[in-house]
Amino acid sequence: WMEQLNLTFAMLKPDAVEKMGQILKLIIENGFKVTKLKMVQMTKEHALEFYAEHKGKPFLPFLVEYMTSGPVIAMELLAENGVAKWRELLGPTDSEQARKDAPGSIRARFGKDKSLNAAHGSDSCISAERELNIFFPMSRIAQYESPRSTATFK
Ligand code: DGI
């Protein structure tokens, strides 16, 4: 199979925002192009929409509280095989597990446990498209157009 240039959605969660310098350096060094970036404060509604797939899960209220506890940094990243590549750099969901299985990963290095895990990454191209549209909707303000004509969500 051929590698495909694709876009993914990445987010630094509230407790990782203060480490943005180190994390962005890692992102860039690993060959991602940062094509969009902004700091935003999520509302409860925003967090519930973003995590709709976890509706009814026991950890959702805590997750929403965490994600709204301070600003987050939302990014669109572009790379060959970008969705999978970003998930790999992120590491496993649980930061304690990540320290065992993927010690160089972002969650291993900057997260705490299975709840406070520093960063998010889309799990598929379909999720990436949905999540990018939540955080980077069409705007009246002139917006940098990342190369969607060459990048794909597939
Ligand atoms: O795609 P991921 O972020 O790796 O994982 P996910 O989509 O299954 O879950 C979204 C977030 O919800 C995850 O980053 C942390 C939290 N979470 C997931 N599973 C658990 C959890 N939090 C707790 N406390 N317990 C869980 O089992």
mmCIF file of C-alpha atoms and ligand atoms in Angstrom:
data_model
loop_
_atom_site.group_PDB
_atom_site.id
_atom_site.type_symbol
_atom_site.label_atom_id
_atom_site.label_comp_id
_atom_site.label_asym_id
_atom_site.label_seq_id
_atom_site.Cartn_x
_atom_site.Cartn_y
_atom_site.Cartn_z
ATOM 1 C CA TRP A 1 0.000 0.000 0.000
ATOM 2 C CA MET A 2 0.994 3.564 -0.487
ATOM 3 C CA GLU A 3 1.276 6.119 2.258
ATOM 4 C CA GLN A 4 -1.205 8.907 1.898
ATOM 5 C CA LEU A 5 -0.893 12.514 2.947
ATOM 6 C CA ASN A 6 -3.636 13.172 5.460
ATOM 7 C CA LEU A 7 -4.928 15.638 7.983
ATOM 8 C CA THR A 8 -5.632 14.838 11.581
ATOM 9 C CA PHE A 9 -7.006 16.663 14.586
ATOM 10 C CA ALA A 10 -4.741 16.996 17.614
ATOM 11 C CA MET A 11 -5.437 18.708 20.903
ATOM 12 C CA LEU A 12 -3.353 19.546 23.937
ATOM 13 C CA LYS A 13 -5.602 19.044 26.955
ATOM 14 C CA PRO A 14 -5.706 21.696 29.738
ATOM 15 C CA ASP A 15 -2.877 20.321 31.889
ATOM 16 C CA ALA A 16 -0.555 19.987 28.884
ATOM 17 C CA VAL A 17 -0.991 23.548 27.631
ATOM 18 C CA GLU A 18 1.816 24.803 29.863
ATOM 19 C CA LYS A 19 4.127 22.280 28.149
ATOM 20 C CA MET A 20 3.135 23.435 24.657
ATOM 21 C CA GLY A 21 6.692 24.445 23.732
ATOM 22 C CA GLN A 22 8.166 21.006 24.274
ATOM 23 C CA ILE A 23 5.184 19.231 22.732
ATOM 24 C CA LEU A 24 5.099 21.406 19.610
ATOM 25 C CA LYS A 25 8.833 20.849 19.174
ATOM 26 C CA LEU A 26 8.219 17.079 19.232
ATOM 27 C CA ILE A 27 5.343 17.398 16.765
ATOM 28 C CA ILE A 28 7.471 19.346 14.302
ATOM 29 C CA GLU A 29 10.553 17.166 14.765
ATOM 30 C CA ASN A 30 8.427 14.133 13.970
ATOM 31 C CA GLY A 31 7.602 15.490 10.553
ATOM 32 C CA PHE A 32 4.129 16.944 11.034
ATOM 33 C CA LYS A 33 3.199 20.238 9.469
ATOM 34 C CA VAL A 34 1.032 22.353 11.809
ATOM 35 C CA THR A 35 -1.558 23.682 9.343
ATOM 36 C CA LYS A 36 -3.994 25.183 11.918
ATOM 37 C CA LEU A 37 -3.652 26.042 15.590
ATOM 38 C CA LYS A 38 -5.694 27.885 18.210
ATOM 39 C CA MET A 39 -6.187 28.098 21.960
ATOM 40 C CA VAL A 40 -9.816 27.867 23.044
ATOM 41 C CA GLN A 41 -11.829 27.368 26.213
ATOM 42 C CA MET A 42 -14.292 24.520 25.628
ATOM 43 C CA THR A 43 -17.800 24.793 27.052
ATOM 44 C CA LYS A 44 -19.591 21.823 28.601
ATOM 45 C CA GLU A 45 -21.786 21.582 25.473
ATOM 46 C CA HIS A 46 -18.730 21.665 23.239
ATOM 47 C CA ALA A 47 -17.072 18.851 25.246
ATOM 48 C CA LEU A 48 -20.250 16.733 25.172
ATOM 49 C CA GLU A 49 -20.504 17.146 21.400
ATOM 50 C CA PHE A 50 -16.832 16.322 20.946
ATOM 51 C CA TYR A 51 -17.094 13.169 23.095
ATOM 52 C CA ALA A 52 -20.562 12.121 21.864
ATOM 53 C CA GLU A 53 -19.325 8.550 21.325
ATOM 54 C CA HIS A 54 -18.805 8.248 25.106
ATOM 55 C CA LYS A 55 -22.404 9.195 25.998
ATOM 56 C CA GLY A 56 -23.461 7.141 29.028
ATOM 57 C CA LYS A 57 -19.950 6.087 30.034
ATOM 58 C CA PRO A 58 -19.203 6.454 33.757
ATOM 59 C CA PHE A 59 -16.095 8.543 33.132
ATOM 60 C CA LEU A 60 -17.808 11.107 30.877
ATOM 61 C CA PRO A 61 -18.705 13.668 33.617
ATOM 62 C CA PHE A 62 -15.105 13.703 34.839
ATOM 63 C CA LEU A 63 -13.803 13.899 31.269
ATOM 64 C CA VAL A 64 -16.029 16.916 30.555
ATOM 65 C CA GLU A 65 -14.900 18.604 33.771
ATOM 66 C CA TYR A 66 -11.259 18.014 32.843
ATOM 67 C CA MET A 67 -11.628 19.230 29.264
ATOM 68 C CA THR A 68 -13.344 22.441 30.432
ATOM 69 C CA SER A 69 -10.969 23.104 33.359
ATOM 70 C CA GLY A 70 -8.827 25.475 31.292
ATOM 71 C CA PRO A 71 -7.984 26.327 27.709
ATOM 72 C CA VAL A 72 -6.944 23.664 25.209
ATOM 73 C CA ILE A 73 -4.783 23.965 22.097
ATOM 74 C CA ALA A 74 -6.499 22.630 18.986
ATOM 75 C CA MET A 75 -4.442 21.798 15.922
ATOM 76 C CA GLU A 76 -4.764 20.472 12.426
ATOM 77 C CA LEU A 77 -1.703 18.395 11.545
ATOM 78 C CA LEU A 78 -0.629 17.259 8.111
ATOM 79 C CA ALA A 79 1.673 14.306 7.447
ATOM 80 C CA GLU A 80 2.049 11.152 5.408
ATOM 81 C CA ASN A 81 -0.255 8.666 7.120
ATOM 82 C CA GLY A 82 -0.975 11.509 9.573
ATOM 83 C CA VAL A 83 -3.882 9.987 11.536
ATOM 84 C CA ALA A 84 -2.026 6.792 12.463
ATOM 85 C CA LYS A 85 1.289 8.574 12.812
ATOM 86 C CA TRP A 86 -0.147 11.028 15.362
ATOM 87 C CA ARG A 87 -1.818 8.200 17.339
ATOM 88 C CA GLU A 88 1.543 6.480 17.447
ATOM 89 C CA LEU A 89 3.372 9.554 18.718
ATOM 90 C CA LEU A 90 0.578 10.040 21.298
ATOM 91 C CA GLY A 91 0.881 6.553 22.715
ATOM 92 C CA PRO A 92 -1.760 4.462 24.535
ATOM 93 C CA THR A 93 -4.775 6.168 26.167
ATOM 94 C CA ASP A 94 -3.519 5.411 29.695
ATOM 95 C CA SER A 95 -0.344 7.389 30.434
ATOM 96 C CA GLU A 96 0.781 4.828 33.029
ATOM 97 C CA GLN A 97 0.469 2.088 30.397
ATOM 98 C CA ALA A 98 2.231 4.338 27.907
ATOM 99 C CA ARG A 99 5.238 4.660 30.227
ATOM 100 C CA LYS A 100 5.569 0.852 30.039
ATOM 101 C CA ASP A 101 4.778 0.256 26.364
ATOM 102 C CA ALA A 102 5.779 3.487 24.601
ATOM 103 C CA PRO A 103 8.099 5.456 26.902
ATOM 104 C CA GLY A 104 8.976 8.082 24.300
ATOM 105 C CA SER A 105 5.351 8.897 23.524
ATOM 106 C CA ILE A 106 3.616 12.167 24.401
ATOM 107 C CA ARG A 107 1.202 10.527 26.834
ATOM 108 C CA ALA A 108 4.078 8.715 28.547
ATOM 109 C CA ARG A 109 6.097 11.894 28.877
ATOM 110 C CA PHE A 110 3.438 14.499 29.598
ATOM 111 C CA GLY A 111 0.338 12.678 30.906
ATOM 112 C CA LYS A 112 -0.517 11.398 34.385
ATOM 113 C CA ASP A 113 -2.931 8.457 34.110
ATOM 114 C CA LYS A 114 -5.886 7.137 32.077
ATOM 115 C CA SER A 115 -7.935 10.270 32.653
ATOM 116 C CA LEU A 116 -5.329 13.027 32.563
ATOM 117 C CA ASN A 117 -3.490 11.948 29.449
ATOM 118 C CA ALA A 118 -2.166 15.230 28.030
ATOM 119 C CA ALA A 119 -3.367 15.096 24.450
ATOM 120 C CA HIS A 120 -5.952 13.864 21.987
ATOM 121 C CA GLY A 121 -5.743 12.442 18.498
ATOM 122 C CA SER A 122 -8.426 11.391 16.026
ATOM 123 C CA ASP A 123 -8.760 7.604 15.762
ATOM 124 C CA SER A 124 -9.668 7.560 12.056
ATOM 125 C CA CYS A 125 -9.908 9.815 9.031
ATOM 126 C CA ILE A 126 -13.675 10.038 9.515
ATOM 127 C CA SER A 127 -13.176 11.186 13.122
ATOM 128 C CA ALA A 128 -10.516 13.651 11.987
ATOM 129 C CA GLU A 129 -12.940 15.277 9.564
ATOM 130 C CA ARG A 130 -15.694 15.486 12.211
ATOM 131 C CA GLU A 131 -13.375 16.849 14.894
ATOM 132 C CA LEU A 132 -11.676 19.377 12.595
ATOM 133 C CA ASN A 133 -15.097 20.679 11.616
ATOM 134 C CA ILE A 134 -16.023 21.146 15.304
ATOM 135 C CA PHE A 135 -12.892 23.138 16.120
ATOM 136 C CA PHE A 136 -12.242 24.823 12.790
ATOM 137 C CA PRO A 137 -15.619 25.565 11.206
ATOM 138 C CA MET A 138 -15.853 27.820 8.183
ATOM 139 C CA SER A 139 -15.296 31.366 9.292
ATOM 140 C CA ARG A 140 -16.043 34.841 7.955
ATOM 141 C CA ILE A 141 -12.531 35.803 8.964
ATOM 142 C CA ALA A 142 -9.947 35.052 6.306
ATOM 143 C CA GLN A 143 -8.572 31.676 7.182
ATOM 144 C CA TYR A 144 -5.394 29.964 6.146
ATOM 145 C CA GLU A 145 -6.378 27.222 3.740
ATOM 146 C CA SER A 146 -4.439 24.083 4.500
ATOM 147 C CA PRO A 147 -3.761 21.970 1.438
ATOM 148 C CA ARG A 148 -6.965 19.907 1.473
ATOM 149 C CA SER A 149 -6.797 19.615 -2.283
ATOM 150 C CA THR A 150 -3.771 17.350 -1.921
ATOM 151 C CA ALA A 151 -4.466 15.948 1.543
ATOM 152 C CA THR A 152 -7.315 13.527 1.979
ATOM 153 C CA PHE A 153 -9.432 12.222 4.830
ATOM 154 C CA LYS A 154 -9.139 8.690 3.466
HETATM 155 O O1 DGI B 1 -8.910 8.087 21.732
HETATM 156 P P1 DGI B 1 -8.380 8.102 23.142
HETATM 157 O O2 DGI B 1 -8.343 9.473 23.751
HETATM 158 O O3 DGI B 1 -7.068 7.372 23.284
HETATM 159 O O4 DGI B 1 -9.390 7.248 24.013
HETATM 160 P P2 DGI B 1 -10.995 7.215 24.014
HETATM 161 O O5 DGI B 1 -11.561 7.898 22.819
HETATM 162 O O6 DGI B 1 -11.402 5.818 24.288
HETATM 163 O O7 DGI B 1 -11.363 8.052 25.307
HETATM 164 C C1 DGI B 1 -11.406 9.458 25.297
HETATM 165 C C2 DGI B 1 -10.863 9.982 26.605
HETATM 166 O O8 DGI B 1 -11.689 9.550 27.677
HETATM 167 C C3 DGI B 1 -9.473 9.455 26.947
HETATM 168 O O9 DGI B 1 -8.469 10.229 26.360
HETATM 169 C C4 DGI B 1 -9.469 9.512 28.460
HETATM 170 C C5 DGI B 1 -10.898 9.225 28.817
HETATM 171 N N1 DGI B 1 -11.087 7.799 29.114
HETATM 172 C C6 DGI B 1 -11.219 6.775 28.232
HETATM 173 N N2 DGI B 1 -11.391 5.605 28.842
HETATM 174 C C7 DGI B 1 -11.379 5.887 30.159
HETATM 175 C C8 DGI B 1 -11.187 7.278 30.332
HETATM 176 N N3 DGI B 1 -11.144 7.870 31.535
HETATM 177 C C9 DGI B 1 -11.295 7.082 32.601
HETATM 178 N N4 DGI B 1 -11.262 7.646 33.804
HETATM 179 N N5 DGI B 1 -11.508 5.736 32.501
HETATM 180 C C10 DGI B 1 -11.548 5.086 31.306
HETATM 181 O O10 DGI B 1 -11.735 3.871 31.233
#
